[in-house]
C-alpha angles and dihedrals in degrees: 000000000000123000123225113195109206096203127198110229094242092062091070092072096037113110084202090060105125093182096087087057087064091047090053095045099039098032105179095008086070133051138182127227121182108228115238119183097199100035109034114196109272092210089055094047088047090045092050090052092049110034142050097263122168128185121230108222140130123281120295124264119243093255094050111094134156129220112327091016089284115137114252099221143103117201112217119208142139087291104043100033089124090071085074091076087070090075125067090186135021119199114215117190104230103210146088114298086250095050088039091064092046093050090047092047093050101045109077093183088061089059089065092065124091105243119237118211128190113221107207143140096220116125110216121247096207111133106161095083137048135220093042111170118243110270089013120141129200120242095268094046092052092048092048091056095044090056091051093052090047087057096248099125095155092062091040091054091050092048095047093045092053089045090053094054091043091049088045095049092044089055095050090050090051092058 
């Protein structure tokens, strides 16, 4: 499984962006695409048409349904982690929660994808941003959990160690 970070332009300049940690740890197993509302990335659109691609995103609202009225989502947890093998790629919207919703709503091609959501009892330790959603994790925490579920504990541990240092240093710099 490879990770595609669909990144809001503003994230590139934010010191609180954790997507770079994912790129640093995963190397070629992760890539970053800058989101553009008017000109979506052609390679990403092609990949969506050709490969098994899912979108890591919170659970569907009751009003969101796929074809035939069926929800287009899969919930990944300890009991259903094998379902990750269905995806060659997972797209993660790398932005604030408010921006991520806007990116999703303004990108019809993302609506075609099955939403993959993570069931977990982890409380985010991200303290560098306000207005986080309940149960929401930052990009690095999401990928760490995905790696754990995918049986890649050493990579998950490496990412979460870097994340812990990043979060601590950022918190110290805010004070």
